[in-house]
Structures are given as C-alpha cells and as structure tokens.
Amino acid sequence: MTPTPSGTAAHALVAQLEELGVEYIFGTCGHTNIAVLDALADSSIRFVIARHEQAAAHAADGYARACGKPGVLLVHVGPGLTNATTGVMTAALDSVPVVVISGDVPSYYHGRHPHQEINLHADADQASIFRPFVKRAWNVHRAEDLGRAVERAFWTAMAGRPGAVLVNVPMDVFSRPAAPYPPISHAAPPDLPEATAELIAATLATADRPLIYLGGGLREDTVADPATSSTVADPATSNTVADPATSSTAALLALAEHLDIPIVHSLMAKGTVPDAHPLVLGMPGFWGLELTNAYAREADVVLALATRFAETDASSWDPRYTWRLGESGRLIQIDIDPAEIGRNYPAEIGAVADVGLAVKALADAAKSHAARSRPVLRKQIHEARSGLFVASRERGLSGDFPLRPERILADLRSSIPADAVLVTDVGWNKNGVAQCYELPAEGRFITPGGASTMGFGPAAAVGVQLAQPDRTVVALVGDGGMSAQLPALPLAVEQGAPVVFVVMNNRSHGTISDLQSAHFGRSHGCDFTDAAGRPYSPDFAALAVACGADGHTVSTPAEFGPALRAAVANRRPAVIDVPMVNEPVPTPGHWNIKDIYQGLFGN
C-alpha cells in the first residue's frame, strides 16, 4: 500500500497543533478524519480514542478544566459530530475552552447527499448544529485556509470568555498539499482601569452590608501568557501551580479580609476560596442557608465577579428570596463578557475585564481605605457554616444500609488525599458535595454547571486525570450518570488513568424521582426496575473487572472506606459500587420549578 504523502494539510495541522502545545487529542475515528490520525502517528501528540464521541467530548472538557489549556476534540462527519454535541455544549455553557475539529463530506460532493452527509432541508450544513453554543464555527474550503482557521479557533476559544469552537473540514482538504502555519501569537487580557478600581474600592469601603459574589471565572489553573504568568513548581507533584503570593485568589481574599466583606459563590466556584474561610457564606439561592440568602437580600453593595446570576443562585430571580439588586442593593459587576453585565440585574458600575487582574487591582486600591471589622457577622457565619457541616457529618455517622448519602460523603472525605480532585455528575453527588461537603483547601471540585449534564462525570474524570496524572481523581457519580457513560471505563483502562469511580447507587434517577414524588405523589419513569418490577442495577463492579479495572461492591457500611483507601493506594482504574438509600438533597432555598408544578407561575 502506498503511504499517505507528507506535506498534506493533515500533516501541517498536526505540526501546528504541536507548536500550540497540544498534548492530547480526544476523539473517535472515521473515514473523514483518518488522514489526521495517520499524521498523528508520527507526532508527540497522544490520540485518546474513545468508544463514543460524547465520552471523548467530556474527557476533553475535563482535561481543559484541570489544566486550563484548550481540550482538543477530533470527530467524524454526521453521527460523529452529532454524538459529540451534548459534551461540547456542556463545555460551552461552562465557559471551558474546547477546540473541535470535524471531518466533513468531500467538498466536491457538497449537496449531493454523499455517505453520512447531514442533510434534509439544508445541504452539508453540519457546522450549523453547533452554532447556538460555540463561540465561532469555521467551514474550511481550501487547504491553505486550514492553518489560519485553526489559529483563530485557538485564539477565540481562550480569548475573552473562554468557550468551545468548531473547525469543520471536508475530508479531501486534509489530503491536499499545504504548508505549516506559523504558531499563534499572544495578547494581554483586559485589565481594570485604575480609576475604576479606586471607585469600586471606595464604594465597597463605605458600604454597610457589602457582599462579594464569586462565579466560576476565577480559575487559578487557567493558563496565561507564559511571559506574564506567575507560577511555581509543586515539589510534591511536579505540577505547576499558581504562586500563592501573586495569585488571584490571594488578592480576592486580601480584599475581602481588609474590608471584612463576606463571600458567596456559585456552584462552579466552590473551592476557589476555602470552604473553611471565616468570610465564606457558601452558595446563595436554592441551596443557600437562611443566613446566606438573608444577607444577600439585604446587601447594600454587591460586587459580582465573573458570574451570570444563574437561576438556582438567584432563587429564580424572585426578589423575595435572594437578590434585591436595583431595588435596595447596588450592583458592581465585573465580567470578561460584556453581554453578562446587567443581564439579570441593573449594574451601577460595570467593567469588562479579566477577573483575575481585576481583583488584584481592587486589592491594591482597597489598601488606601481603612480596614473594616464585622465580628458579629463573622460569628454568625461561623455558627451557620459549622452547624451545616457538623449536622452533615452527624448524619454521615449513620450505620444504615443501603448507605445514606452523607455517610458516603463522610467516608469519602476521610479516605482520600486532601488535594484530590472530585469530579461529579448530577444528582446527590453534585448537590450534596456543593452544599454540605467541606472541601479541603487543597482540593478541587469539578462539576457540570450550566447544562447539568448527566454522564459528564465518568469521562470528564479521565480527562482530568490525564491533565494531572499525579493527583487522586475521584469520579463521584450516580448509577444513572455511570450508566450514561459506560465507555469511560475502557477509556480509563486504555489510558492507564487511575480514576476511582464511586457509584452512589440508588437504582434510580433519584433527584427527579424525589421531585416527582413530592409534587405528584408518586414516581413513574424515574426508577430502574427489572421485568418483574423489582429494583434493578447493573453490577458495576463486575463490569469494571470485565473492562480490566478493579471492582468493589460494598455490602456493609464498614466496607466503603477500606475499599476506597485501597483503590486510591493501588493507582489503578477502579469502580466502587455503593448501594445508597434514595433521599432528597436538603434545599432550604427557593426555585420556581416547584411553584410551576403547583400551577403558581412566576413573571
């Protein structure tokens, strides 16, 4: 067989990706992208083959969240691209940089309905499927344009508000001659002007009830321009981490501590500031404590940093419960995306800036103002937060079997390293950790926020593990989420990724089952049963063994902790199947969906 000649657009693409620092490409093979795979065979870039494109997309997403570099996804025409849609949308809605390169039908067959072309009412228009959620989609028509499109794709994915992008390439273009494209350039992100920083600092310093509301945009793992980033080597892991002396988180805490301003955070921002910090009030809204929502409701100045005021954090934007911004509270909003400023609440001061640079400017500006002290508030925060965590730990002492969810969380926290990365799915694993799991300061919490995609956790954890190979990575997922992404198991085995999959198994889509039972008096279509109507679950531990991983089935409450510690120590992919009782997540706040079920509609 005659080998594919070098000097093609596929080879130029791979050379360009090497220059861009790409380490991994996630994806699946197909007849439209094998020219790229052939070029990768001689490359330093590792192709991570998945058994389903959604798994590949979630893995690329997890990789990007863990290290801050764009995840790269390679997919095939038609069903290859459509299979990846949910995973790419999940990354896009969480502002995660993912570059998708898709093969398409041959350019000279466009519109003739060749094999796997997406067509019916439009010819060969598969890129349009991604347009509602990607930042930009490029259709490449000539081999000499591929390098320029890829350069712009990487720039667009990382610049401003990060997100997903698509480069769609007819398969024949990959095999046409093309020269390598020069490496991407770097540019500085927008800073907060000094005058604006001083105005904001003065407003916060004179407020009676100021509050900082932190979103998921403040990420220390984000890769900046190497010429300007400040990092140090972690001697324990050889990983590069943010220098604590100059990090954005340190600046945020310096600002909050100097003016004694409490902090609330969104779901995705959990862990950005330590759960144990005396100024952290936790999440507002649906999962918020009474004190948290009451303080947010009565705050006179709110500094919102890189957050979109999501419905769950804003109690469905009902001013009776959380935010009264524009009525009795003044909003200062800083975001890299101008579209978010004033979207849900009127902003008195708005600034388009990189939030990491902005908090450093604010911390400096605040130094010229006298320090503030709110000992009574700190005492209230301590009592409310410690009461939350203590009560959860006490419920976690239960010897019931199947295990109570908080028993699983308690054993988890006591059995894994403090710097472990928890990657959750949706349901109790996400909601319970977000609300009542006191994340160690060294730990990391990764979860699907905007889309709340079931099936995110298993494959995303593999991507996280590849990005941070020396850390312990735990995929804390429900049986529904694990069932949705079974391809993650062979993916972990093939990549030698020692992810520990903890399956909180209640044989149900438990959160929705509880919701339906609470409002309709019964659960139908939410619980897994066999043909005889008995509760049913696959044997996830046996499936793990069949895939070449370790498998543990927990049959008593005392078995989970030792199984977890053994799995962490063995540094092999492992599944721990933990039978769990189905009980609701505590939700002290408000969410309008409950009113909708009762016919009480909002505005």
Coordinates of C-alpha atoms in Angstrom, one line a residue:
M1 CA 0.0 0.0 0.0
T2 CA 1.3 3.4 -0.9
P3 CA 1.7 5.5 2.3
T4 CA -0.1 8.9 2.5
P5 CA 2.4 11.6 1.3
S6 CA 3.7 14.1 3.8
G7 CA 3.3 17.8 3.1
T8 CA -0.5 17.5 3.3
A9 CA -2.9 19.8 5.2
A10 CA -3.3 17.0 7.8
H11 CA 0.5 17.0 8.4
A12 CA 0.6 20.8 8.5
L13 CA -2.3 20.7 11.0
V14 CA -0.5 18.3 13.3
A15 CA 2.7 20.3 13.2
Q16 CA 0.7 23.4 14.1
L17 CA -1.0 21.7 17.0
E18 CA 2.4 20.6 18.3
E19 CA 3.5 24.3 18.1
L20 CA 0.4 25.2 20.1
G21 CA 1.4 22.9 22.9
V22 CA -1.3 20.3 22.4
E23 CA -0.5 17.1 24.3
Y24 CA -3.7 15.1 23.8
I25 CA -6.4 14.9 21.2
F26 CA -9.6 13.2 22.2
G27 CA -12.0 11.6 19.7
T28 CA -13.0 8.7 17.5
C29 CA -12.0 7.6 14.1
G30 CA -14.0 7.8 10.9
H31 CA -13.3 7.8 7.2
T32 CA -13.3 11.6 7.1
N33 CA -10.5 12.1 9.7
I34 CA -8.1 9.2 9.3
A35 CA -5.7 11.4 7.3
V36 CA -5.3 13.4 10.5
L37 CA -4.9 10.2 12.6
D38 CA -2.2 9.0 10.2
A39 CA -0.3 12.3 10.6
L40 CA -0.7 11.9 14.4
A41 CA 1.0 8.5 14.3
D42 CA 4.4 10.2 13.9
S43 CA 3.6 13.1 16.4
S44 CA 4.3 13.7 20.0
I45 CA 0.6 14.3 20.5
R46 CA -1.3 11.4 22.0
F47 CA -4.6 10.5 20.5
V48 CA -7.1 9.4 23.1
I49 CA -9.5 7.1 21.4
A50 CA -13.0 6.8 22.9
R51 CA -15.8 4.4 22.2
H52 CA -18.3 7.3 21.9
E53 CA -18.0 10.9 20.9
Q54 CA -19.8 12.2 23.9
A55 CA -17.3 10.5 26.2
A56 CA -14.5 12.0 24.1
A57 CA -16.0 15.4 24.4
H58 CA -16.5 15.2 28.2
A59 CA -12.9 13.9 28.5
A60 CA -11.6 16.9 26.5
D61 CA -13.7 19.2 28.7
G62 CA -12.3 17.6 31.9
Y63 CA -8.8 18.0 30.6
A64 CA -9.3 21.7 29.9
R65 CA -10.9 22.4 33.3
A66 CA -8.0 20.7 35.1
C67 CA -5.1 22.4 33.3
G68 CA -6.6 25.5 31.7
K69 CA -5.3 24.6 28.2
P70 CA -7.9 24.0 25.4
G71 CA -9.2 20.5 25.1
V72 CA -9.0 19.3 21.5
L73 CA -11.6 17.0 20.1
L74 CA -11.4 15.2 16.7
V75 CA -14.7 13.8 15.3
H76 CA -16.1 12.3 12.2
V77 CA -18.8 13.5 9.9
G78 CA -22.6 13.2 10.6
P79 CA -23.2 10.9 13.6
G80 CA -19.7 11.5 14.9
L81 CA -20.3 15.2 15.2
T82 CA -23.9 14.9 16.5
N83 CA -22.8 12.3 19.1
A84 CA -20.4 14.9 20.5
T85 CA -23.0 17.7 20.6
T86 CA -24.0 17.3 24.3
G87 CA -20.4 17.1 25.5
V88 CA -19.4 20.2 23.6
M89 CA -22.4 22.1 24.7
T90 CA -21.7 21.3 28.3
A91 CA -18.2 22.8 27.9
A92 CA -19.5 25.8 26.1
L93 CA -22.1 26.7 28.8
D94 CA -19.5 26.4 31.5
S95 CA -17.0 28.6 29.6
V96 CA -14.5 25.8 29.0
P97 CA -12.1 26.2 26.0
V98 CA -12.6 23.2 23.7
V99 CA -11.5 23.2 20.0
V100 CA -13.5 20.7 17.9
I101 CA -12.0 19.6 14.6
S102 CA -14.6 17.7 12.5
G103 CA -14.2 15.9 9.2
D104 CA -16.9 16.5 6.7
V105 CA -18.1 15.1 3.3
P106 CA -15.8 15.7 0.3
S107 CA -16.0 19.3 -0.9
Y108 CA -16.8 18.2 -4.4
Y109 CA -19.8 16.2 -3.3
H110 CA -21.4 19.0 -1.2
G111 CA -25.1 18.9 -1.5
R112 CA -25.3 15.6 -3.4
H113 CA -26.1 13.6 -0.3
P114 CA -23.0 11.5 -0.1
H115 CA -22.5 9.0 2.7
Q116 CA -23.3 10.4 6.2
E117 CA -23.8 14.0 5.0
I118 CA -26.2 15.8 7.4
N119 CA -28.9 17.0 5.1
L120 CA -32.6 17.1 4.6
H121 CA -33.7 20.7 4.5
A122 CA -30.2 22.1 4.1
D123 CA -27.2 20.5 2.3
A124 CA -24.0 19.6 4.1
D125 CA -24.6 22.1 6.9
Q126 CA -23.3 20.1 9.9
A127 CA -21.5 23.2 11.4
S128 CA -24.9 24.8 12.0
I129 CA -25.7 22.2 14.6
F130 CA -23.0 23.7 16.8
R131 CA -23.7 27.4 16.1
P132 CA -26.2 28.1 19.0
F133 CA -23.5 27.3 21.6
V134 CA -20.0 27.6 20.1
K135 CA -18.2 31.0 20.0
R136 CA -17.5 30.5 16.3
A137 CA -17.7 27.8 13.6
W138 CA -15.4 27.9 10.6
N139 CA -16.0 25.9 7.4
V140 CA -12.7 25.4 5.7
H141 CA -12.9 25.4 1.9
R142 CA -9.2 25.3 0.9
A143 CA -6.2 23.5 2.4
E144 CA -4.3 26.8 2.6
D145 CA -7.0 28.2 4.9
L146 CA -6.9 25.4 7.4
G147 CA -4.0 26.8 9.4
R148 CA -5.5 30.2 9.7
A149 CA -8.8 28.8 10.8
V150 CA -7.1 26.7 13.5
E151 CA -5.1 29.7 14.7
R152 CA -8.2 31.7 15.1
A153 CA -10.0 28.8 16.7
F154 CA -7.4 28.5 19.5
W155 CA -7.3 32.3 20.0
T156 CA -11.1 32.5 20.1
A157 CA -11.5 29.6 22.5
M158 CA -9.2 31.2 25.0
A159 CA -9.7 34.9 24.5
G160 CA -12.3 36.8 26.5
R161 CA -14.9 34.5 27.9
P162 CA -13.5 31.0 27.1
G163 CA -15.7 28.6 25.2
A164 CA -16.0 25.9 22.5
V165 CA -15.2 26.5 18.8
L166 CA -15.6 24.3 15.7
V167 CA -13.3 23.9 12.7
N168 CA -15.2 21.9 10.1
V169 CA -13.0 20.4 7.3
P170 CA -14.1 18.5 4.2
M171 CA -12.1 15.2 4.2
D172 CA -10.4 15.9 0.9
V173 CA -8.9 19.1 2.2
F174 CA -6.9 17.1 4.8
S175 CA -5.2 15.3 1.9
R176 CA -4.4 18.3 -0.2
P177 CA -0.9 20.0 -0.1
A178 CA -0.4 22.7 2.5
A179 CA 2.5 24.3 4.2
P180 CA 2.8 24.5 8.0
Y181 CA 1.2 27.6 9.6
P182 CA 3.2 29.8 12.0
P183 CA 2.5 29.5 15.7
I184 CA -0.2 31.5 17.4
S185 CA 0.6 34.9 18.9
H186 CA -0.2 36.1 22.5
A187 CA -2.0 39.2 23.7
A188 CA -2.7 40.6 27.1
P189 CA -6.2 40.2 28.6
P190 CA -8.1 43.4 29.5
D191 CA -7.2 44.9 32.9
L192 CA -9.3 47.0 35.3
P193 CA -8.5 50.7 34.8
E194 CA -7.0 52.3 37.9
A195 CA -9.8 54.9 38.2
T196 CA -12.5 52.2 38.1
A197 CA -10.6 50.1 40.7
E198 CA -10.5 53.1 43.0
L199 CA -14.2 53.9 42.5
I200 CA -15.2 50.3 43.3
A201 CA -12.9 50.1 46.3
A202 CA -14.3 53.3 47.7
T203 CA -17.9 52.1 47.2
L204 CA -17.1 48.8 49.0
A205 CA -15.2 50.6 51.8
T206 CA -18.2 52.8 52.6
A207 CA -20.9 50.2 52.4
D208 CA -22.7 49.0 55.5
R209 CA -23.5 45.5 54.2
P210 CA -21.2 44.7 51.3
L211 CA -21.0 41.3 49.7
I212 CA -18.8 39.6 47.1
Y213 CA -20.5 37.2 44.8
L214 CA -17.9 34.9 43.1
G215 CA -18.6 33.0 39.9
G216 CA -16.6 30.2 38.1
G217 CA -14.5 32.6 36.1
L218 CA -11.8 33.0 38.7
R219 CA -9.6 29.9 37.9
E220 CA -6.1 29.6 39.1
D221 CA -5.5 26.7 36.8
T222 CA -6.1 28.8 33.7
V223 CA -3.0 29.1 31.5
A224 CA -2.0 32.6 30.9
D225 CA 0.6 34.0 28.5
P226 CA 3.9 32.3 29.6
A227 CA 5.6 35.7 29.5
T228 CA 3.4 37.1 32.2
S229 CA 2.0 34.2 34.2
S230 CA 3.3 33.7 37.8
T231 CA 3.7 30.0 38.7
V232 CA 5.8 27.8 41.0
A233 CA 6.6 24.1 41.0
D234 CA 4.8 22.0 43.5
P235 CA 7.6 19.7 44.8
A236 CA 5.1 17.0 45.9
T237 CA 3.6 16.5 42.5
S238 CA 6.0 18.3 40.0
N239 CA 2.9 20.1 38.8
T240 CA 3.0 23.8 38.0
V241 CA 0.6 25.7 40.2
A242 CA -0.3 29.4 40.8
D243 CA 2.2 31.2 43.0
P244 CA 0.2 31.9 46.2
A245 CA 2.0 35.2 46.8
T246 CA 0.6 36.6 43.5
S247 CA -2.5 34.5 42.8
S248 CA -5.9 36.0 42.0
T249 CA -7.4 34.0 44.9
A250 CA -4.9 35.5 47.3
A251 CA -5.8 39.0 46.0
L252 CA -9.5 38.3 46.4
L253 CA -9.0 37.2 50.0
A254 CA -6.8 40.2 50.7
L255 CA -9.6 42.4 49.5
A256 CA -12.3 40.6 51.5
E257 CA -10.2 40.4 54.7
H258 CA -9.1 44.1 54.6
L259 CA -12.7 45.3 54.3
D260 CA -14.2 42.3 56.1
I261 CA -16.6 41.5 53.2
P262 CA -18.4 38.1 53.2
I263 CA -18.2 36.0 50.1
V264 CA -20.9 33.9 48.4
H265 CA -20.1 31.7 45.4
S266 CA -21.8 29.9 42.6
L267 CA -21.8 26.2 42.2
M268 CA -18.8 26.1 39.9
A269 CA -16.8 28.5 42.1
K270 CA -16.9 26.1 45.1
G271 CA -13.3 25.6 46.3
T272 CA -12.0 28.8 44.7
V273 CA -11.8 30.2 48.2
P274 CA -11.6 27.6 51.0
D275 CA -14.8 26.4 52.5
A276 CA -13.4 26.9 55.9
H277 CA -12.6 30.6 55.4
P278 CA -14.4 32.7 58.1
L279 CA -15.9 35.0 55.5
V280 CA -17.4 32.3 53.2
L281 CA -21.2 32.1 53.3
G282 CA -21.5 29.4 50.7
M283 CA -23.9 29.3 47.8
P284 CA -26.9 31.6 47.6
G285 CA -30.3 30.7 46.2
F286 CA -31.8 27.3 46.0
W287 CA -29.1 25.6 48.1
G288 CA -28.4 28.6 50.2
L289 CA -28.6 28.7 54.0
E290 CA -31.1 31.1 55.6
L291 CA -28.3 33.4 56.7
T292 CA -26.8 33.4 53.2
N293 CA -29.9 34.4 51.4
A294 CA -30.9 36.9 54.1
Y295 CA -27.6 38.6 53.9
A296 CA -27.6 38.7 50.1
R297 CA -31.2 40.0 50.1
E298 CA -30.2 42.9 52.4
A299 CA -26.8 43.7 51.0
D300 CA -26.4 47.3 50.1
V301 CA -23.5 46.8 47.7
V302 CA -22.8 43.6 45.8
L303 CA -19.5 43.0 43.9
A304 CA -20.3 40.3 41.3
L305 CA -17.2 38.7 39.8
A306 CA -17.5 36.5 36.6
T307 CA -20.9 35.2 37.4
R308 CA -24.1 35.2 35.3
F309 CA -26.6 35.1 38.3
A310 CA -27.8 31.7 37.4
E311 CA -31.4 30.8 38.2
T312 CA -30.6 28.5 41.0
D313 CA -28.2 31.0 42.7
A314 CA -30.8 33.8 42.3
S315 CA -33.9 31.9 43.5
S316 CA -35.4 32.2 40.0
W317 CA -34.7 36.0 40.2
D318 CA -37.5 36.4 42.7
P319 CA -36.6 39.4 45.0
R320 CA -38.4 37.9 47.9
Y321 CA -35.7 35.3 48.4
T322 CA -32.1 36.3 47.5
W323 CA -31.2 39.3 45.4
R324 CA -32.9 42.7 45.5
L325 CA -30.4 44.4 43.3
G326 CA -31.7 47.6 41.7
E327 CA -34.4 47.8 44.5
S328 CA -32.4 48.2 47.7
G329 CA -29.0 46.9 46.6
R330 CA -26.4 48.4 44.3
L331 CA -24.6 46.1 41.9
I332 CA -21.0 46.3 40.8
Q333 CA -20.4 43.7 38.1
I334 CA -17.1 42.7 36.5
D335 CA -17.0 40.2 33.7
I336 CA -14.9 39.4 30.7
D337 CA -18.1 39.0 28.7
P338 CA -19.9 42.4 28.2
A339 CA -23.1 40.5 27.4
E340 CA -23.3 39.4 31.1
I341 CA -23.2 42.9 32.6
G342 CA -26.7 43.9 33.5
R343 CA -28.3 40.8 32.0
N344 CA -30.4 39.9 35.1
Y345 CA -29.9 42.9 37.4
P346 CA -29.1 46.6 36.6
A347 CA -25.5 47.4 37.3
E348 CA -24.5 50.7 38.8
I349 CA -20.8 50.1 37.9
G350 CA -19.9 47.7 35.2
A351 CA -16.5 46.8 33.9
V352 CA -15.3 44.4 31.2
A353 CA -12.1 42.9 32.5
D354 CA -10.2 39.8 33.2
V355 CA -11.5 39.0 36.7
G356 CA -8.1 37.7 37.9
L357 CA -6.4 41.0 37.0
A358 CA -9.4 42.9 38.4
V359 CA -9.3 41.5 41.9
K360 CA -5.6 42.3 42.1
A361 CA -6.3 45.9 41.1
L362 CA -9.1 46.1 43.7
A363 CA -6.9 44.6 46.4
D364 CA -4.3 47.3 45.8
A365 CA -6.9 50.1 45.6
A366 CA -8.5 49.0 48.9
K367 CA -5.2 49.5 50.8
S368 CA -5.8 53.2 50.8
H369 CA -9.0 52.7 52.8
A370 CA -9.3 51.9 56.5
A371 CA -9.7 48.3 57.4
R372 CA -13.2 47.3 58.5
S373 CA -14.3 44.8 61.1
R374 CA -17.6 42.9 61.4
P375 CA -17.1 40.5 64.4
V376 CA -20.8 39.8 64.9
L377 CA -21.2 38.8 61.2
R378 CA -18.2 36.6 61.4
K379 CA -19.7 34.9 64.4
Q380 CA -23.0 34.4 62.6
I381 CA -21.1 32.9 59.6
H382 CA -19.1 30.5 61.8
E383 CA -22.2 29.3 63.6
A384 CA -24.2 28.8 60.4
R385 CA -21.5 27.1 58.4
S386 CA -20.1 24.9 61.2
G387 CA -23.7 23.9 62.0
L388 CA -24.2 22.9 58.4
F389 CA -21.0 20.8 58.2
V390 CA -21.4 19.3 61.7
A391 CA -25.0 18.3 61.1
S392 CA -24.0 16.6 57.8
R393 CA -21.1 14.8 59.5
E394 CA -23.5 13.6 62.2
R395 CA -25.9 12.2 59.6
G396 CA -22.8 10.7 58.0
L397 CA -22.3 8.5 61.1
S398 CA -25.4 6.5 60.2
G399 CA -25.0 2.7 60.1
D400 CA -28.0 2.3 57.8
F401 CA -27.6 0.1 54.8
P402 CA -28.0 0.9 52.0
L403 CA -25.9 3.9 53.0
R404 CA -27.2 7.3 53.5
P405 CA -25.7 9.8 51.0
E406 CA -24.0 11.8 53.8
R407 CA -22.3 8.6 55.1
I408 CA -20.8 8.2 51.6
L409 CA -19.6 11.8 51.7
A410 CA -18.2 11.5 55.2
D411 CA -16.2 8.3 54.4
L412 CA -15.1 9.9 51.1
R413 CA -13.6 13.0 52.9
S414 CA -11.8 10.9 55.5
S415 CA -10.4 8.4 52.9
I416 CA -9.0 10.4 50.1
P417 CA -6.0 12.8 50.0
A418 CA -6.7 16.5 50.8
D419 CA -5.6 17.5 47.3
A420 CA -7.8 15.0 45.5
V421 CA -10.0 16.2 42.6
L422 CA -13.7 15.5 42.9
V423 CA -15.4 15.2 39.6
T424 CA -19.2 14.9 40.0
D425 CA -22.1 14.2 37.8
V426 CA -25.6 15.4 38.6
G427 CA -27.9 14.5 41.5
W428 CA -26.9 13.9 45.1
N429 CA -23.2 13.6 44.1
K430 CA -23.1 17.1 42.8
N431 CA -25.7 18.8 45.0
G432 CA -24.7 17.2 48.2
V433 CA -21.0 17.9 47.7
A434 CA -21.7 21.5 46.7
Q435 CA -23.8 22.2 49.8
C436 CA -22.5 20.1 52.7
Y437 CA -19.1 18.7 51.8
E438 CA -16.4 20.8 53.4
L439 CA -13.8 20.7 50.6
P440 CA -10.2 20.8 51.9
A441 CA -8.3 24.0 50.8
E442 CA -6.0 21.9 48.6
G443 CA -8.9 20.0 46.9
R444 CA -10.6 20.7 43.6
F445 CA -14.3 20.4 42.7
I446 CA -15.3 20.0 39.1
T447 CA -18.9 19.7 38.0
P448 CA -21.2 20.5 35.1
G449 CA -22.8 23.8 35.9
G450 CA -24.7 25.4 33.0
A451 CA -26.1 22.3 31.4
S452 CA -26.1 19.9 34.4
T453 CA -25.3 17.1 32.0
M454 CA -25.9 13.6 33.3
G455 CA -23.0 11.4 32.2
F456 CA -20.4 14.3 32.4
G457 CA -18.6 12.9 35.5
P458 CA -17.2 9.5 34.4
A459 CA -15.4 10.6 31.1
A460 CA -14.5 14.1 32.4
A461 CA -12.7 12.5 35.3
V462 CA -10.5 10.6 32.8
G463 CA -9.6 13.9 31.1
V464 CA -8.8 15.4 34.5
Q465 CA -6.6 12.5 35.4
L466 CA -4.6 12.9 32.1
A467 CA -4.1 16.6 32.8
Q468 CA -3.0 16.0 36.4
P469 CA -1.6 12.4 36.4
D470 CA -0.1 12.6 39.9
R471 CA -3.3 13.6 41.7
T472 CA -6.0 11.4 43.0
V473 CA -9.1 11.8 40.8
V474 CA -12.4 10.6 42.1
A475 CA -15.5 10.4 39.8
L476 CA -18.4 10.7 42.2
V477 CA -21.4 9.7 40.2
G478 CA -24.9 8.3 40.4
D479 CA -25.9 5.0 38.8
G480 CA -27.8 7.0 36.2
G481 CA -24.7 9.0 35.3
M482 CA -22.4 5.9 35.3
S483 CA -24.9 4.1 33.0
A484 CA -25.0 7.1 30.7
Q485 CA -21.2 6.9 30.1
L486 CA -20.1 3.3 30.4
P487 CA -17.4 4.0 27.7
A488 CA -15.5 5.9 30.3
L489 CA -14.4 2.6 31.9
P490 CA -12.5 1.1 29.0
L491 CA -11.2 4.7 28.3
A492 CA -9.7 4.8 31.7
V493 CA -8.2 1.4 31.4
E494 CA -6.7 2.0 27.9
Q495 CA -5.2 5.3 29.1
G496 CA -3.8 3.9 32.3
A497 CA -5.8 6.6 34.2
P498 CA -6.2 5.6 37.8
V499 CA -9.6 7.2 38.2
V500 CA -11.7 5.9 41.2
F501 CA -15.3 5.8 40.1
V502 CA -17.6 5.9 43.2
V503 CA -21.1 5.0 42.1
M504 CA -23.8 6.2 44.5
N505 CA -26.3 3.6 43.5
N506 CA -29.9 4.1 44.4
R507 CA -31.2 2.3 41.4
S508 CA -33.0 5.5 40.3
H509 CA -32.7 8.9 38.8
G510 CA -33.1 9.8 42.4
T511 CA -33.3 13.6 42.4
I512 CA -36.0 13.6 39.8
S513 CA -37.8 10.7 41.4
D514 CA -37.9 12.6 44.7
L515 CA -39.1 15.7 42.9
Q516 CA -41.9 13.8 41.2
S517 CA -42.9 12.1 44.4
A518 CA -43.0 15.3 46.3
H519 CA -45.3 17.1 43.8
F520 CA -47.3 14.3 42.1
G521 CA -47.5 11.8 44.9
R522 CA -45.7 9.0 43.1
S523 CA -42.7 8.3 40.9
H524 CA -43.1 6.9 37.4
G525 CA -40.4 6.6 34.8
C526 CA -37.6 7.6 37.1
D527 CA -36.7 4.4 38.9
F528 CA -34.8 1.4 37.4
T529 CA -36.7 -1.9 37.7
D530 CA -36.5 -5.3 36.0
A531 CA -39.3 -7.0 34.0
A532 CA -40.9 -8.1 37.3
G533 CA -40.9 -4.6 38.7
R534 CA -38.1 -5.2 41.2
P535 CA -35.4 -2.5 41.7
Y536 CA -32.6 -3.2 39.3
S537 CA -29.0 -2.2 38.7
P538 CA -26.2 -3.4 36.6
D539 CA -23.2 -4.9 38.5
F540 CA -20.9 -2.0 38.0
A541 CA -18.1 -3.7 39.9
A542 CA -18.2 -6.8 37.7
L543 CA -18.3 -4.5 34.6
A544 CA -15.2 -2.8 35.9
V545 CA -13.4 -6.2 36.2
A546 CA -14.6 -7.1 32.7
C547 CA -13.1 -3.9 31.4
G548 CA -9.7 -4.6 33.1
A549 CA -10.2 -2.3 36.1
D550 CA -10.7 -3.2 39.8
G551 CA -14.2 -3.6 41.1
H552 CA -15.5 -3.4 44.6
T553 CA -19.1 -4.0 45.7
V554 CA -20.0 -2.6 49.1
S555 CA -22.2 -4.9 51.1
T556 CA -22.0 -3.3 54.6
P557 CA -21.5 0.3 55.8
A558 CA -18.0 -0.6 57.1
E559 CA -16.7 -1.8 53.7
F560 CA -16.8 1.5 51.8
G561 CA -13.9 3.3 53.5
P562 CA -11.4 0.5 53.2
A563 CA -12.4 -0.2 49.6
L564 CA -11.9 3.5 48.8
R565 CA -8.5 3.7 50.5
A566 CA -7.3 0.5 48.7
A567 CA -8.4 1.9 45.3
V568 CA -6.6 5.2 45.9
A569 CA -3.4 3.3 47.0
N570 CA -3.4 0.9 44.1
R571 CA -3.3 3.6 41.4
R572 CA -5.4 1.6 39.0
P573 CA -8.8 2.4 37.5
A574 CA -11.4 1.1 40.0
V575 CA -15.2 1.1 40.4
I576 CA -16.7 1.1 43.9
D577 CA -20.4 0.3 43.7
V578 CA -22.1 1.7 46.8
P579 CA -25.8 0.9 47.5
M580 CA -27.4 4.1 48.6
V581 CA -30.8 5.0 50.0
N582 CA -32.8 7.5 48.0
E583 CA -33.4 10.6 50.0
P584 CA -33.8 14.3 49.0
V585 CA -30.9 16.7 48.9
P586 CA -31.5 19.5 51.5
T587 CA -32.7 22.5 49.6
P588 CA -33.6 25.3 52.0
G589 CA -33.9 28.0 49.3
H590 CA -36.4 28.7 46.5
W591 CA -36.6 27.6 42.9
N592 CA -39.6 28.4 40.7
I593 CA -39.9 24.9 39.3
K594 CA -41.6 23.9 42.5
D595 CA -44.2 26.6 42.0
I596 CA -44.7 25.6 38.4
Y597 CA -45.7 22.0 39.5
Q598 CA -48.4 23.6 41.7
G599 CA -49.6 26.0 39.0
L600 CA -48.1 29.0 40.7
F601 CA -46.3 30.7 37.8
G602 CA -43.7 33.5 38.1
N603 CA -43.5 36.6 35.9

